[in-house]
Amino acid sequence: IMKCTKQNTYKCSELISSFDKLLPPAISRRTPYDSEPIQVILSIYNTIGDSQQDNVVKEKCMNIFDKMLQIPHLRNAANKAIVSS
């Protein structure tokens, strides 16, 4: 999804809205979606503009981000993303 956020922002926002249906990560190994959901939602948020439709998607992104922060490994990934930006 990450590679498509700039070209297909709205479709990617729909896809990432289902992140909570992913299986939880295995503690013993890095999972394919370790920090990627956080990176994708931040990329989508930063890509969209300021039209009315964009503002609706931004609001949706913030709601998804809030849900992600409820998941410990994603909260850690969010902290790392914020510190590195």
Coordinates of N, CA and C in Angstrom, one line a residue:
I1 N 0.8 -1.2 0.0 CA 0.0 0.0 0.0 C 0.9 1.3 0.0
M2 N 2.0 1.2 0.7 CA 2.8 2.4 0.9 C 3.3 3.0 -0.5
K3 N 3.6 2.1 -1.4 CA 4.0 2.6 -2.7 C 2.9 3.3 -3.5
C4 N 1.7 3.1 -3.1 CA 0.6 3.7 -3.9 C -0.1 4.9 -3.3
T5 N 0.4 5.3 -2.1 CA -0.4 6.4 -1.4 C -0.5 7.7 -2.1
K6 N 0.6 8.0 -2.9 CA 0.5 9.3 -3.6 C -0.4 9.2 -4.9
Q7 N -0.4 8.1 -5.6 CA -1.2 8.0 -6.8 C -2.6 7.6 -6.5
N8 N -2.9 6.8 -5.5 CA -4.2 6.3 -5.2 C -4.6 6.6 -3.7
T9 N -4.5 7.8 -3.3 CA -4.7 8.2 -1.9 C -6.0 7.7 -1.4
Y10 N -7.1 7.9 -2.1 CA -8.4 7.6 -1.5 C -8.6 6.1 -1.4
K11 N -8.1 5.3 -2.4 CA -8.2 3.9 -2.4 C -7.4 3.3 -1.2
C12 N -6.2 3.9 -1.0 CA -5.3 3.5 0.1 C -6.0 3.7 1.4
S13 N -6.6 4.9 1.5 CA -7.3 5.2 2.8 C -8.4 4.2 3.1
E14 N -9.1 3.7 2.1 CA -10.1 2.7 2.3 C -9.4 1.4 2.7
L15 N -8.4 1.0 2.1 CA -7.7 -0.2 2.4 C -7.1 -0.2 3.9
I16 N -6.5 0.9 4.2 CA -5.9 1.0 5.6 C -6.9 1.0 6.7
S17 N -8.1 1.4 6.3 CA -9.2 1.5 7.3 C -9.5 0.1 7.9
S18 N -9.1 -0.9 7.2 CA -9.3 -2.3 7.6 C -8.1 -2.9 8.4
F19 N -7.2 -2.0 8.8 CA -6.0 -2.5 9.4 C -6.3 -3.4 10.7
D20 N -7.4 -3.1 11.4 CA -7.6 -3.8 12.6 C -8.1 -5.2 12.4
K21 N -8.3 -5.6 11.1 CA -8.6 -7.0 10.8 C -7.3 -7.9 10.6
L22 N -6.2 -7.2 10.6 CA -4.9 -8.0 10.5 C -4.7 -8.8 11.7
L23 N -4.0 -9.9 11.6 CA -3.6 -10.7 12.7 C -2.6 -10.0 13.6
P24 N -2.6 -10.2 14.9 CA -1.6 -9.5 15.7 C -0.2 -10.0 15.3
P25 N 0.8 -9.2 15.5 CA 2.2 -9.6 15.1 C 2.8 -10.6 16.1
A26 N 3.6 -11.4 15.5 CA 4.3 -12.4 16.4 C 5.4 -11.7 17.1
I27 N 5.5 -12.0 18.4 CA 6.5 -11.3 19.2 C 8.0 -11.8 18.8
S28 N 8.1 -13.0 18.4 CA 9.4 -13.5 18.2 C 10.1 -13.1 16.9
R29 N 9.3 -12.5 16.0 CA 9.9 -12.0 14.7 C 9.2 -10.8 14.2
R30 N 9.9 -10.1 13.3 CA 9.3 -8.9 12.7 C 8.2 -9.3 11.8
T31 N 7.1 -8.7 11.9 CA 6.0 -9.0 11.0 C 6.0 -8.1 9.7
P32 N 5.3 -8.5 8.7 CA 5.3 -7.7 7.5 C 4.6 -6.4 7.7
Y33 N 3.9 -6.2 8.8 CA 3.2 -4.9 9.0 C 3.6 -4.3 10.3
D34 N 4.9 -4.4 10.7 CA 5.4 -3.9 11.9 C 5.0 -2.5 12.1
S35 N 5.6 -1.6 11.4 CA 5.3 -0.1 11.5 C 4.6 0.4 10.2
E36 N 4.4 -0.4 9.3 CA 3.8 0.0 8.0 C 2.5 0.7 8.1
P37 N 1.5 0.2 8.9 CA 0.2 0.9 9.0 C 0.4 2.3 9.4
I38 N 1.3 2.6 10.4 CA 1.5 3.9 10.8 C 2.1 4.8 9.7
Q39 N 3.1 4.2 9.0 CA 3.7 4.9 7.9 C 2.7 5.2 6.8
V40 N 1.8 4.3 6.5 CA 0.8 4.5 5.4 C -0.2 5.6 5.8
I41 N -0.7 5.5 7.0 CA -1.7 6.5 7.4 C -1.1 7.9 7.4
L42 N 0.2 8.0 7.8 CA 0.9 9.3 7.8 C 1.1 9.8 6.4
S43 N 1.5 8.9 5.5 CA 1.7 9.3 4.2 C 0.4 9.7 3.5
I44 N -0.7 9.0 3.7 CA -2.0 9.4 3.2 C -2.3 10.8 3.7
Y45 N -2.2 11.0 5.0 CA -2.6 12.3 5.6 C -1.8 13.4 5.0
N46 N -0.5 13.2 4.8 CA 0.4 14.3 4.3 C 0.2 14.5 2.8
T47 N -0.4 13.5 2.1 CA -0.6 13.6 0.6 C -1.8 14.4 0.2
I48 N -2.9 14.3 1.0 CA -4.1 14.9 0.6 C -4.1 16.4 0.8
G49 N -4.9 17.1 0.1 CA -5.0 18.6 0.1 C -6.0 19.1 1.1
D50 N -6.6 20.2 0.7 CA -7.5 20.9 1.6 C -8.9 21.1 1.1
S51 N -9.3 20.3 0.1 CA -10.7 20.4 -0.4 C -11.6 19.8 0.7
Q52 N -12.9 20.0 0.5 CA -13.9 19.4 1.4 C -13.8 17.9 1.5
Q53 N -13.6 17.3 0.3 CA -13.5 15.8 0.2 C -12.2 15.4 1.0
D54 N -11.1 16.2 0.7 CA -9.8 15.9 1.4 C -10.0 16.0 2.9
N55 N -10.7 17.0 3.4 CA -10.9 17.2 4.8 C -11.6 16.0 5.4
V56 N -12.6 15.4 4.7 CA -13.3 14.2 5.2 C -12.3 13.1 5.3
V57 N -11.4 12.9 4.3 CA -10.5 11.8 4.4 C -9.5 12.1 5.5
K58 N -9.0 13.3 5.7 CA -8.1 13.7 6.8 C -8.7 13.3 8.1
E59 N -10.0 13.6 8.3 CA -10.7 13.3 9.6 C -10.7 11.7 9.7
K60 N -11.0 11.0 8.7 CA -11.0 9.6 8.7 C -9.6 9.1 9.1
C61 N -8.6 9.6 8.5 CA -7.2 9.2 8.8 C -6.9 9.4 10.3
M62 N -7.3 10.6 10.8 CA -7.1 10.8 12.2 C -7.8 9.8 13.1
N63 N -9.0 9.4 12.7 CA -9.8 8.4 13.5 C -9.0 7.0 13.4
I64 N -8.5 6.7 12.2 CA -7.8 5.4 12.1 C -6.5 5.5 12.9
F65 N -5.8 6.6 12.9 CA -4.6 6.8 13.6 C -4.9 6.6 15.1
D66 N -6.0 7.2 15.6 CA -6.4 7.0 17.0 C -6.6 5.6 17.4
K67 N -7.2 4.8 16.5 CA -7.4 3.4 16.7 C -6.1 2.7 16.7
M68 N -5.2 3.1 15.9 CA -3.9 2.4 15.8 C -3.1 2.7 17.1
L69 N -3.3 3.8 17.7 CA -2.6 4.1 19.0 C -3.1 3.3 20.1
Q70 N -4.2 2.6 20.0 CA -4.7 1.7 21.0 C -4.0 0.3 21.0
I71 N -3.2 0.1 19.9 CA -2.5 -1.2 19.8 C -1.0 -1.0 20.2
P72 N -0.5 -1.7 21.2 CA 0.8 -1.4 21.7 C 2.0 -1.3 20.7
H73 N 2.1 -2.3 19.8 CA 3.2 -2.2 18.9 C 3.1 -1.1 17.9
L74 N 1.8 -0.7 17.5 CA 1.7 0.4 16.6 C 1.9 1.7 17.3
R75 N 1.6 1.8 18.6 CA 1.8 3.0 19.4 C 3.3 3.2 19.5
N76 N 4.1 2.1 19.7 CA 5.6 2.3 19.7 C 6.1 2.7 18.3
A77 N 5.5 2.2 17.2 CA 5.9 2.6 15.9 C 5.6 4.1 15.7
A78 N 4.4 4.5 16.2 CA 4.0 5.9 16.0 C 5.0 6.9 16.8
N79 N 5.4 6.4 18.0 CA 6.4 7.2 18.7 C 7.7 7.4 17.9
K80 N 8.1 6.3 17.3 CA 9.4 6.3 16.5 C 9.2 7.2 15.3
A81 N 8.1 7.1 14.7 CA 7.8 8.0 13.5 C 7.8 9.5 13.8
I82 N 7.2 9.8 15.0 CA 7.1 11.2 15.4 C 8.5 11.7 15.8
V83 N 9.3 10.9 16.5 CA 10.6 11.3 16.9 C 11.5 11.5 15.7
S84 N 11.4 10.6 14.6 CA 12.3 10.7 13.5 C 11.9 11.8 12.5
S85 N 10.7 12.4 12.6 CA 10.3 13.4 11.7 C 10.7 14.8 12.1

